[in-house]
Short mmCIF file of C-alpha atoms in Angstrom, two decimals:
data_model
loop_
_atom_site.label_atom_id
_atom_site.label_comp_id
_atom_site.label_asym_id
_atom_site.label_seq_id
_atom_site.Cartn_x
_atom_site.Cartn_y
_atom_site.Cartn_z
CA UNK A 1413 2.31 -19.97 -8.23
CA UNK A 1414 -0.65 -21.31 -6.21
CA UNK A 1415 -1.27 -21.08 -2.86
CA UNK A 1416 -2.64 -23.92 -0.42
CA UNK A 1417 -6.41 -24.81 -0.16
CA UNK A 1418 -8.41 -22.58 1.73
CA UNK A 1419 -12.12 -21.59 2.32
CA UNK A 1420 -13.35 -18.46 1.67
CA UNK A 1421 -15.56 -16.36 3.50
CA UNK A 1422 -16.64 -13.18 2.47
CA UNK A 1423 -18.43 -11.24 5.83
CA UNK A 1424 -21.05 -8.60 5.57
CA UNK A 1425 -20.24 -7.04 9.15
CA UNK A 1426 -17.15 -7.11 11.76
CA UNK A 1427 -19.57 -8.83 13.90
CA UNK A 1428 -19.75 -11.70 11.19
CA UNK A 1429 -15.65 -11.27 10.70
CA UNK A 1430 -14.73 -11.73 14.49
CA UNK A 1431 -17.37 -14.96 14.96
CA UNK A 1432 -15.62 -16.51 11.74
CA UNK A 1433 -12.32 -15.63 13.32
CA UNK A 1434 -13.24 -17.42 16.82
CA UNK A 1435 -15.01 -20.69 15.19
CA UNK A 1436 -12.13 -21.37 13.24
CA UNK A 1437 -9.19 -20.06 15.77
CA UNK A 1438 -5.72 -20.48 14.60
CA UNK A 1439 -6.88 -21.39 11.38
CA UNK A 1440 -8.42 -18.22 9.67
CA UNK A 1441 -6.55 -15.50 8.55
CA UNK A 1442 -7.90 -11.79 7.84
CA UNK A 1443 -7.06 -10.59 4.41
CA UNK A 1444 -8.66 -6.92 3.00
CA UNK A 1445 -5.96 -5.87 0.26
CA UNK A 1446 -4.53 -8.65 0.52
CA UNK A 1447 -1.11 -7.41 -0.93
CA UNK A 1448 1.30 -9.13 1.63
CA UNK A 1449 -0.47 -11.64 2.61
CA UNK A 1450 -1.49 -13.07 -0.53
CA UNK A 1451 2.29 -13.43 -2.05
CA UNK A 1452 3.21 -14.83 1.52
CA UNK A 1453 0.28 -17.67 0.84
CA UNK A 1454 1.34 -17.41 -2.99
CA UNK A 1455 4.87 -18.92 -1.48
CA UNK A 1456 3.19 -20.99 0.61
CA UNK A 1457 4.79 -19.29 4.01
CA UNK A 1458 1.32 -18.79 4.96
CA UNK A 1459 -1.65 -21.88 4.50
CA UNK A 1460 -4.68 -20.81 6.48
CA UNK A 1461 -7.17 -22.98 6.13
CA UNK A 1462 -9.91 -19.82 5.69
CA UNK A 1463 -9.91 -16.62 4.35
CA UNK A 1464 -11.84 -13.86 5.61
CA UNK A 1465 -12.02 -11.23 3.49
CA UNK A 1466 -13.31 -8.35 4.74
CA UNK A 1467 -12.83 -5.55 1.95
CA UNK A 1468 -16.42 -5.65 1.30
CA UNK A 1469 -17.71 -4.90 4.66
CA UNK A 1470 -18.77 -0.96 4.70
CA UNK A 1471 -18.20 -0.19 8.32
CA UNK A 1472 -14.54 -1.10 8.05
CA UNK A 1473 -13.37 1.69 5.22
CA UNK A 1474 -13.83 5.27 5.29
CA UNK A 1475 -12.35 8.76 6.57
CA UNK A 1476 -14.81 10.24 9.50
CA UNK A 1477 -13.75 13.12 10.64
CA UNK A 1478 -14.70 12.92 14.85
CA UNK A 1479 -14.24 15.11 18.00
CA UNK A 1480 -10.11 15.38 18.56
CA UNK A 1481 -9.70 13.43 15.20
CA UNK A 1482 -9.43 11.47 12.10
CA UNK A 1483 -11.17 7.85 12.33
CA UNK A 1484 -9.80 5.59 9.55
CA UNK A 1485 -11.52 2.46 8.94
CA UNK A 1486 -8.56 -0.51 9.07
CA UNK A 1487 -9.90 -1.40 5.16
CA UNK A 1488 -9.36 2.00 3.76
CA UNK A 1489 -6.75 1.37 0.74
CA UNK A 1490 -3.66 4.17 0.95
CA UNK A 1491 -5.03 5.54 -2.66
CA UNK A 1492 -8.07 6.58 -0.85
CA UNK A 1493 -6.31 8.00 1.94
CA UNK A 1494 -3.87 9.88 -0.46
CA UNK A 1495 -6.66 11.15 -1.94
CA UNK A 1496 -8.93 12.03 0.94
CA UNK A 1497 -9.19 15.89 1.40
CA UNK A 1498 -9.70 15.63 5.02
CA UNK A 1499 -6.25 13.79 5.22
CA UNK A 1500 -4.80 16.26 3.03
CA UNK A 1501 -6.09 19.18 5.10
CA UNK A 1502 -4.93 17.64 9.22
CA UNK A 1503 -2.36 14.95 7.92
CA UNK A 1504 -0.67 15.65 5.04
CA UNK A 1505 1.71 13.84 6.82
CA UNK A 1506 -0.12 10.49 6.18
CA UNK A 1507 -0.92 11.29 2.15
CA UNK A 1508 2.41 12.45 1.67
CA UNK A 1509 3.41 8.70 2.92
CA UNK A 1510 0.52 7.22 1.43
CA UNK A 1511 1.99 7.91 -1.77
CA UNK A 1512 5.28 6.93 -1.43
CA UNK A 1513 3.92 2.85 -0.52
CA UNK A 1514 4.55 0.60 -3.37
CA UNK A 1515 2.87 1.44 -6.90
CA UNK A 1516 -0.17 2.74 -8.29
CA UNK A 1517 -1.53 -0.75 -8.12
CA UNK A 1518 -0.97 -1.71 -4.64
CA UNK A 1519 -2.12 1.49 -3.16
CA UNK A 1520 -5.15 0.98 -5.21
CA UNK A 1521 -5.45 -2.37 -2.55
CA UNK A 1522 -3.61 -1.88 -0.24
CA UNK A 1523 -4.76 -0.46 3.48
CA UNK A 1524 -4.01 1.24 6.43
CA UNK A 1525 -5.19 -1.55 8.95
CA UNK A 1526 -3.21 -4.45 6.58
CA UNK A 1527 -0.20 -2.65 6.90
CA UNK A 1528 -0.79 -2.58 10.95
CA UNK A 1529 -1.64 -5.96 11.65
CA UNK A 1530 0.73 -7.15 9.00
CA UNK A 1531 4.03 -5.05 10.69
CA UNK A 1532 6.38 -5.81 8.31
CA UNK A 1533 9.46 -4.33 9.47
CA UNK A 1534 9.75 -2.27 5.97
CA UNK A 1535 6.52 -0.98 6.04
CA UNK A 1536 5.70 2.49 6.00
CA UNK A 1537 2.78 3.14 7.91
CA UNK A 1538 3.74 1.52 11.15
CA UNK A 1539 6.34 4.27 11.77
CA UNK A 1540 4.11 6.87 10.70
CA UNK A 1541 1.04 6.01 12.56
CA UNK A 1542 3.20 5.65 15.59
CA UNK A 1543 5.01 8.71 15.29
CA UNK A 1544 0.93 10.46 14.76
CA UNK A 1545 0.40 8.76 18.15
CA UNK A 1546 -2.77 7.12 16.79
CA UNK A 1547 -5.41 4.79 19.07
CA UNK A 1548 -6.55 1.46 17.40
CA UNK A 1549 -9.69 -0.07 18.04
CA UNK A 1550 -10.29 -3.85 17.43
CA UNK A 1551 -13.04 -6.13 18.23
CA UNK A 1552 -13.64 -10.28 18.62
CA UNK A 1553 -16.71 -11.56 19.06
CA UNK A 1554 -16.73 -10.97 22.85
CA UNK A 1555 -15.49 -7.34 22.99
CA UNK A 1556 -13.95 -4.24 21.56
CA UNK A 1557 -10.82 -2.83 23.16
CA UNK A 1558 -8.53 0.15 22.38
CA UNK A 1559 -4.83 -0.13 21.70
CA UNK A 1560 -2.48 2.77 21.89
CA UNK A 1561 -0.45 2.19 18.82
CA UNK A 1562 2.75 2.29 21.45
CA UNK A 1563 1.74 -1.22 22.32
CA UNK A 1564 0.64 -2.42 19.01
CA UNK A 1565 3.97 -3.50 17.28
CA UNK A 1566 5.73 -5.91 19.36
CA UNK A 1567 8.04 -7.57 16.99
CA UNK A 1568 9.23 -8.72 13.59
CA UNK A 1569 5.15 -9.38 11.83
CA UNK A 1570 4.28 -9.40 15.45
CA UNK A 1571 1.81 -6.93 16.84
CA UNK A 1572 -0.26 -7.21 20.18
CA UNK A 1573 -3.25 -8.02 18.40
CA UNK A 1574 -5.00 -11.32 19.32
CA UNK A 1575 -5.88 -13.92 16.89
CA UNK A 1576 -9.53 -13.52 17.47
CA UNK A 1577 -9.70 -9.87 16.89
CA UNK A 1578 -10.42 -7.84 13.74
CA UNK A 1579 -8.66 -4.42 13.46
CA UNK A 1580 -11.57 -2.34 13.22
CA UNK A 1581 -10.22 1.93 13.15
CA UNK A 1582 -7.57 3.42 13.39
CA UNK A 1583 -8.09 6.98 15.36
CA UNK A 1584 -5.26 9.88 15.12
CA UNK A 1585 -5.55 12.82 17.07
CA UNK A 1586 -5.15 16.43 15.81
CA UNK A 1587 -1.83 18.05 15.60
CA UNK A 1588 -1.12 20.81 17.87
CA UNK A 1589 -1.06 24.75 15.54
CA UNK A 1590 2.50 25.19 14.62
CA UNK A 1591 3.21 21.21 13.73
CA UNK A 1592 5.23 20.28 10.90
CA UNK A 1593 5.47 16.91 9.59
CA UNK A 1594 7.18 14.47 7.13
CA UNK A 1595 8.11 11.51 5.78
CA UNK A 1596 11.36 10.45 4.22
CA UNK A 1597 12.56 7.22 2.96
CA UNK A 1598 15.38 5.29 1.24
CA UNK A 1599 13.60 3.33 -0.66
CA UNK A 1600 14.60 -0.43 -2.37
CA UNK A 1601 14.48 0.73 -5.70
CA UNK A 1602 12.79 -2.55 -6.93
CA UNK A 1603 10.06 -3.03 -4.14
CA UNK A 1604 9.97 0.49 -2.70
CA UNK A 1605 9.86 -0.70 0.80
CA UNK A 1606 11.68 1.35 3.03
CA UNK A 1607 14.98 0.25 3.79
CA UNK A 1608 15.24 2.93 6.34
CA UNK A 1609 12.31 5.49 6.43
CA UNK A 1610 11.47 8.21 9.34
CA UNK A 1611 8.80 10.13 10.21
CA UNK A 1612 9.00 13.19 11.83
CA UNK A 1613 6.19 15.32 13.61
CA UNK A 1614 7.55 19.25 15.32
CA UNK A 1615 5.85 21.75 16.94
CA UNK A 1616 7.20 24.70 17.70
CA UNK A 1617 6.32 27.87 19.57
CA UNK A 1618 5.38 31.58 18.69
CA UNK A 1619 9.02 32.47 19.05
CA UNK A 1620 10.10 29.26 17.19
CA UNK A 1621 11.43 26.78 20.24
CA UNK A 1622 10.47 22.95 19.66
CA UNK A 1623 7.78 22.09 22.41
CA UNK A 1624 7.31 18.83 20.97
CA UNK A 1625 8.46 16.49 18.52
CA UNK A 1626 7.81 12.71 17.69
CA UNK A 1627 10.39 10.98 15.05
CA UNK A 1628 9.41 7.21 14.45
CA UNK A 1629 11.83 4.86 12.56
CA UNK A 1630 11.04 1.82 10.67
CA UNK A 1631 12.96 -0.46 8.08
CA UNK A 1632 16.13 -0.22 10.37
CA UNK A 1633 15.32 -2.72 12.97
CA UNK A 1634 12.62 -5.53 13.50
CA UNK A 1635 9.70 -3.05 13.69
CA UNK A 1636 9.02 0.38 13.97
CA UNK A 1637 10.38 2.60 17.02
CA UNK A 1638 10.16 5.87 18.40
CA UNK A 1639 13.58 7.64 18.18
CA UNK A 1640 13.04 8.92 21.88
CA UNK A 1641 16.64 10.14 22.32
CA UNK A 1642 15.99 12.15 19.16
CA UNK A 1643 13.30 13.73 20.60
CA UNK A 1644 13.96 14.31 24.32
CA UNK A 1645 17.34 16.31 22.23
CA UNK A 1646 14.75 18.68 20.19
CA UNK A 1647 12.52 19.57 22.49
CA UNK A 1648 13.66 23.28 24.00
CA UNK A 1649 15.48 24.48 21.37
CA UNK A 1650 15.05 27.54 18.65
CA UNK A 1651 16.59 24.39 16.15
CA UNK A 1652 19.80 25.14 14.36
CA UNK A 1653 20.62 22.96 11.58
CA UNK A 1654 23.86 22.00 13.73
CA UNK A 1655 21.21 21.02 16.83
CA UNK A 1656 18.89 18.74 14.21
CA UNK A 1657 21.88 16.88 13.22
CA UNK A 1658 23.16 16.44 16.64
CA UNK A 1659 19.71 14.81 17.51
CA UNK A 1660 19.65 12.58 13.99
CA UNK A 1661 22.42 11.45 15.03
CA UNK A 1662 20.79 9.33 18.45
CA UNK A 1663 17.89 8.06 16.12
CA UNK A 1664 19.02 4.96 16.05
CA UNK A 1665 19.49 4.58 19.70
CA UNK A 1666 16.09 2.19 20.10
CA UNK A 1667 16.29 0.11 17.38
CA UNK A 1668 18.74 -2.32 19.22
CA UNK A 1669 19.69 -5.22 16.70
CA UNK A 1670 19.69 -3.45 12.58
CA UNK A 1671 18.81 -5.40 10.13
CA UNK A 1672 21.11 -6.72 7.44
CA UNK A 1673 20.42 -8.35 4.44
CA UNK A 1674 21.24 -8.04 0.59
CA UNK A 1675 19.90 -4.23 0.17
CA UNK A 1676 21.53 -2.90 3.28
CA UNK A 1677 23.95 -4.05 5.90
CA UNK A 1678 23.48 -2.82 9.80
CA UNK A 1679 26.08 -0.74 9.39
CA UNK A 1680 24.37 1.25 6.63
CA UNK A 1681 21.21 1.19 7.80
CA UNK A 1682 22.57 2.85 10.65
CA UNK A 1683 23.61 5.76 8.90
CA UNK A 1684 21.12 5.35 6.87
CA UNK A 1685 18.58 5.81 10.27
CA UNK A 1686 20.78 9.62 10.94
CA UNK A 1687 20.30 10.75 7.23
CA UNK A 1688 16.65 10.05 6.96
CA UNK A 1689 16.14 11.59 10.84
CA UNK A 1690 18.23 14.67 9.60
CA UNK A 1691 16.26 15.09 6.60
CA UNK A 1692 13.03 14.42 7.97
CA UNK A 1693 13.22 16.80 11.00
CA UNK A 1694 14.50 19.37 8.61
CA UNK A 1695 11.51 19.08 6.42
CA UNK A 1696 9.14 19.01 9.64
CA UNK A 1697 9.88 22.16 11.32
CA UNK A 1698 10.12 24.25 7.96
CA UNK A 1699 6.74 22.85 7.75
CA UNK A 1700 5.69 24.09 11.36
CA UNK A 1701 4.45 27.53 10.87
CA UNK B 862 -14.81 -26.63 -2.40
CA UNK B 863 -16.30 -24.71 -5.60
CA UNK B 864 -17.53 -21.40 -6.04
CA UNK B 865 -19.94 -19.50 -8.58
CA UNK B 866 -18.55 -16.25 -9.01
CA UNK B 867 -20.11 -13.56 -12.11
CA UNK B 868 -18.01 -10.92 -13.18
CA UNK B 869 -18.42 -9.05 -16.64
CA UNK B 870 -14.82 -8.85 -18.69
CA UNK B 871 -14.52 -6.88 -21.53
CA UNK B 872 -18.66 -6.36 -21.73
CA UNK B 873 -19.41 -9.31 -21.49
CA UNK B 874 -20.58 -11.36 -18.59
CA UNK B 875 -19.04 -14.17 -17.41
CA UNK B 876 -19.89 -17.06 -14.96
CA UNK B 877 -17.40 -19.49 -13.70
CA UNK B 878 -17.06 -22.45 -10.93
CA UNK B 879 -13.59 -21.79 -9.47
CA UNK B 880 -11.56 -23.24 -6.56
CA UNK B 881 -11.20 -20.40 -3.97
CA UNK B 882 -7.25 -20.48 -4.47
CA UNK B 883 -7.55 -19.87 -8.31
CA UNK B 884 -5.90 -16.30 -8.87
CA UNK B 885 -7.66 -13.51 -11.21
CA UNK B 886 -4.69 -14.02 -13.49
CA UNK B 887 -4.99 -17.52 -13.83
CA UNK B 888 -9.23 -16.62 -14.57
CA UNK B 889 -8.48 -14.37 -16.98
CA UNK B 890 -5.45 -16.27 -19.33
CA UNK B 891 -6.95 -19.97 -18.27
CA UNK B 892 -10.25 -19.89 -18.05
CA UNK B 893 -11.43 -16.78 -20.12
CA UNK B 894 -8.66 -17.18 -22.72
CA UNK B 895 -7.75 -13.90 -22.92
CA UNK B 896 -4.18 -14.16 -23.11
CA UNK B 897 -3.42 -10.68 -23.12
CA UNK B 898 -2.84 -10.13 -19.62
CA UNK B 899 1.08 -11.59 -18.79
CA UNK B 900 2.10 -13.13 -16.04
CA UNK B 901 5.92 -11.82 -15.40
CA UNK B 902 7.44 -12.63 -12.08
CA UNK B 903 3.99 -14.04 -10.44
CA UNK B 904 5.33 -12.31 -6.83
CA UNK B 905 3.55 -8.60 -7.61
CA UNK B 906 6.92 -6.81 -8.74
CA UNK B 907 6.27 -6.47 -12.09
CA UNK B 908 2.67 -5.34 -13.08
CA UNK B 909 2.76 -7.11 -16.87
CA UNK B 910 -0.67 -8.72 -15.24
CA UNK B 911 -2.00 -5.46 -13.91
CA UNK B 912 -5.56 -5.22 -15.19
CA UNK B 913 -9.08 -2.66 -14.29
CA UNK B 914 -11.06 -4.04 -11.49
CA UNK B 915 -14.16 -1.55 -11.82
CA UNK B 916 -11.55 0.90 -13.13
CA UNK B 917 -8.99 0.63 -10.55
CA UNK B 918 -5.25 -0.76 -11.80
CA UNK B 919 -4.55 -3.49 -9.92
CA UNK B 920 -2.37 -6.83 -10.58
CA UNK B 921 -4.23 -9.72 -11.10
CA UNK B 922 -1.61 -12.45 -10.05
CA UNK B 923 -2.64 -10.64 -6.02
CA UNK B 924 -5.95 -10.83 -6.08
CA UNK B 925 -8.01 -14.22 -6.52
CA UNK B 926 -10.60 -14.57 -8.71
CA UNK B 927 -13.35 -15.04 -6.15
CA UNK B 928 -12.37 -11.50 -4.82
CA UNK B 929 -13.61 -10.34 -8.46
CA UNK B 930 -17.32 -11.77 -7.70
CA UNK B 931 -19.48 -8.75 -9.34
CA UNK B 932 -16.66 -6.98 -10.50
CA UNK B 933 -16.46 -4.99 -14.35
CA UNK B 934 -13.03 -5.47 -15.30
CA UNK B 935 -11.16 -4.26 -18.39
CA UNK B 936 -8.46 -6.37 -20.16
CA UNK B 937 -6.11 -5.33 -22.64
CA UNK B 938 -8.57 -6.54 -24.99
CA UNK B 939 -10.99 -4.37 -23.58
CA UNK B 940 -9.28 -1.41 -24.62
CA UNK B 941 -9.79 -1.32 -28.42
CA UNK B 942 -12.88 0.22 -29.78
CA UNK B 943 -14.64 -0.79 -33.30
CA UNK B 944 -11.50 -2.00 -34.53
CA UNK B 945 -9.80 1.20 -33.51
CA UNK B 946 -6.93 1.34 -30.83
CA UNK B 947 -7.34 3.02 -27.24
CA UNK B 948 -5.50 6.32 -28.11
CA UNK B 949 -3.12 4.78 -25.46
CA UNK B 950 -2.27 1.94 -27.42
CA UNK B 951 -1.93 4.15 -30.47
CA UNK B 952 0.68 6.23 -28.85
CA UNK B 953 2.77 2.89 -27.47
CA UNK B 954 2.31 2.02 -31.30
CA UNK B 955 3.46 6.03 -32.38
CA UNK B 956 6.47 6.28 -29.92
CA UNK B 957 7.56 2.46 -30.17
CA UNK B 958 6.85 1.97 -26.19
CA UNK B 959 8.36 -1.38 -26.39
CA UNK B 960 10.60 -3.62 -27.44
CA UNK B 961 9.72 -7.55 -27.03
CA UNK B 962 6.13 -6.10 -25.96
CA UNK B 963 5.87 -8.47 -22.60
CA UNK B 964 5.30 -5.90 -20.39
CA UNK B 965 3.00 -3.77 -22.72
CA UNK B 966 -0.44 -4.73 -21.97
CA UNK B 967 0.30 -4.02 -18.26
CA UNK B 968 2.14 -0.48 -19.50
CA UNK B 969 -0.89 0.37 -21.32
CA UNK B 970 -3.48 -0.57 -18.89
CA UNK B 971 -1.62 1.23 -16.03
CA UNK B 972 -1.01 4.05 -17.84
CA UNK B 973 -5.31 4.16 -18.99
CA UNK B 974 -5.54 4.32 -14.95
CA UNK B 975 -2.98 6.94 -14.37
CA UNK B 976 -4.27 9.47 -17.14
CA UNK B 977 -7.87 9.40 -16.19
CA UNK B 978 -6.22 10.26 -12.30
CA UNK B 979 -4.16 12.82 -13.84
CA UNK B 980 -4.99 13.74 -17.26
CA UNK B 981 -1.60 16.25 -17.48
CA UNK B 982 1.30 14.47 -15.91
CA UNK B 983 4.64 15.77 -15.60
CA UNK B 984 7.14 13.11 -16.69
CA UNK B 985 8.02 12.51 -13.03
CA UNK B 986 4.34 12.22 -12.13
CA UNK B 987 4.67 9.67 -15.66
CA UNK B 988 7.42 7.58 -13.95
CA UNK B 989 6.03 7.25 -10.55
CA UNK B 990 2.87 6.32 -11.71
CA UNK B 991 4.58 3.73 -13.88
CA UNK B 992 6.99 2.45 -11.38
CA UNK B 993 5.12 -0.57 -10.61
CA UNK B 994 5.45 -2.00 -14.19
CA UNK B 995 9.11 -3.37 -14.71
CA UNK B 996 10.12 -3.19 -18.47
CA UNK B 997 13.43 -4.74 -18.98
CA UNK B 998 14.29 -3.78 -22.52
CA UNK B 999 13.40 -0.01 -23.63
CA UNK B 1000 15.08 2.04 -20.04
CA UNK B 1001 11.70 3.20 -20.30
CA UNK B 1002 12.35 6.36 -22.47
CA UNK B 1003 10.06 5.45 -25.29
CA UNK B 1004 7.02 4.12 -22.87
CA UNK B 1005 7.58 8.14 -20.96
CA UNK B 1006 7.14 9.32 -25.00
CA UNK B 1007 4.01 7.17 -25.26
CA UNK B 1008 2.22 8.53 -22.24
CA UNK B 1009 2.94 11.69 -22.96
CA UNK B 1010 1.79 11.12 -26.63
CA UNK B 1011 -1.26 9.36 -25.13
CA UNK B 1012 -1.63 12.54 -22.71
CA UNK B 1013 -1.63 15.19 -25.69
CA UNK B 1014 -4.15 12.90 -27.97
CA UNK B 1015 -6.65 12.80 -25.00
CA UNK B 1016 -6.76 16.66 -24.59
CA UNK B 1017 -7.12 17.15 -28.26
CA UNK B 1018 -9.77 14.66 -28.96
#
């Protein structure tokens, strides 16, 4: 297949990036792995007219570790966060999901920010950058701004970001001693995008209540939510297994309108949304020590 | 509008004048001849195009060729030394990996990735690493064999 004309325009800075993105506004698209976007042009459901590619630029990939937390340049590829000691050490939340995106070959491409700014409503890391709570940063060629990741996905491949911005990091604060994390996902078999997948973060006390928890959903509705309901339900309690599942059960209590389509009907996806929520809180707080 | 991109294939550098839209794929079987590298379902499901791209597995029919400017990339052609197989495509050949072979040159060039990233796999390490190359004849029993054959040759030699 062969996608539409288009310029392309390889940038040496973000600074370059966001003044191709405002000369050519509406008409410019950012690509760095390029492994939605490219099938989407390869099917001709996106033509932009210029591509800026900005895999090459330095300042946009990399692991930092900073004051508070992680910094993740927006072009890091998931096999580099997988493999990234410093993930593996504060987040092993993120390489555990890191390695569950896709295949060897897309992870290889694929990165943190494209998955963001992309938001497909399958994708992994939107849930579990939202459940981490993470601040984005992303700049045009007038200004930089922050973005709590709460406002970031808006809708269905919709996220608050402007068209003349470049998503620049993505910064996740440290977990709290005594957090637990995980991931779990039904997966398509074919694709391996999640056709439901949660995210689950717990902390607990020295004498084992839940003082906080944050369980993000994505695959079951148009874009990834936080299961509040679940939450607000584990938070104050020594958790039983009886009390998780009571909780899983309200996880899908945000995502308003499930999607349905050949892999998965509403209905399943709905009890697809308690199984995963079950399963990942489990994991979570047997991880919280 | 044209580009000049350089890449080196195989060993050998290579320049080309290519339309921005052109696809590493299409580079590789079109303009480089080196039909090796399959094009299967041309939407990034199937990974018979997967090639190196400076020793990374990727899939060739998602990335275009400009991308590749001042890349090394390895082909299944690549892979054989002074008329001697990779020991990876020796043990597809050993185990009988395949069936009608279309997928094989992606198998194989995954699975030269995967070993150098873990040089002892378990076979559930084997089939996740593999699971972004679709085979539709073997059920995949015989390609497992081969990487673990492939796994056992590269300790020993």
């Amino acid at each position: 297949m062969v996608t539409a004309q288009f310029e392309y325009l390889a940038p040496a800075t973000v600074a370059e990036a966001a003044r191709l993105l405002s000369r050519y506004k509406g008409e410019a698209k950012i690509v760095a792995g390029g492994q939605s976007l490219i099938p989407l042009m390869k099917l001709r459901l996106a033509e932009p007219k210029y591509l800026i590619d900005v895999s090459n630029i330095k300042e946009l990939s990399g692991i930092k570790e900073e004051r508070g937390g992680l910094a993740i340049g927006a072009a890091t590829t998931y096999d580099a966060i997988g493999a990234s000691a410093v993930v593996r050490k504060y987040f092993p939340l993120l390489a555990e999901a890191a390695g569950q995106v896709a295949d060897l070959q897309v992870r290889n491409k694929g990165t943190i920010g494209g998955s963001l700014a992309h938001a497909d409503p399958a994708g992994d890391f939107p849930a579990v950058i939202l459940a981490l709570g993470a601040e984005l940063e992303a700049s045009s060629s007038r200004a930089t701004r922050k973005i709590s990741i709460e406002r970031f996905n808006v809708d269905l491949l919709t996220t608050s970001l402007r068209p003349s911005e470049v998503l620049k990091t993505v910064r996740i604060p440290f977990l709290a001693a005594r957090t637990g994390t995980a991931y779990y996902k039904f997966e398509n078999k074919a694709s391996h995008y999640a056709v439901v997948g949660v995210a689950a973060i717990v902390t607990v006390n020295a004498s084992g209540v839940c003082t906080a928890a944050r369980v993000a959903v994505t695959g079951a509705g148009p874009k990834a939510v936080r299961a509040k309901r679940t939450e607000r339900i584990l938070v104050g309690k020594a958790l039983t297994a009886s009390q998780i599942s009571t909780a899983a059960k309200r996880a899908g209590a945000e995502i308003g309108d499930f999607n349905g389509d050949i892999h998965a009907s509403p209905e399943y996806r709905a009890h697809l949304t308690v199984v995963a929520a079950e399963r990942a809180i489990t994991r979570a707080l047997g991880r919280a020590k | 509008m044209s580009y000049m991109i350089t890449m080196r294939v195989n060993g050998v550098e290579h320049t080309a004048h290519v339309e921005a839209r052109l696809l590493l794929s299409h580079l590789i079987r079109d303009v480089l001849d080196l039909t090796g590298t399959h094009i299967g379902c041309d939407t990034s499901s199937c990974g018979a195009c997967t090639v190196l791209v400076n020793g990374q597995a990727v899939k060739s029919c998602t990335m275009f060729a400009v991308q590749a400017n001042g890349a090394d990339i390895t082909t299944v052609e690549g892979l054989a030394k002074d008329g001697k197989y990779h020991p990876v495509q020796q043990a597809f050949w050993d185990q009988h990996g395949l069936q009608c072979g279309f997928c094989t040159p992606g198998m194989i060039i995954t699975t030269v990735a995967l070993l150098k990233k873990s040089p002892k796999p378990t076979e559930a390490e084997i089939r996740a690493g593999l699971r972004g190359n679709l085979c539709r004849c073997t059920g995949y029993h015989n390609i497992v064999k081969a990487v673990q054959a492939a796994a056992e040759a590269r300790r020993s030699s």
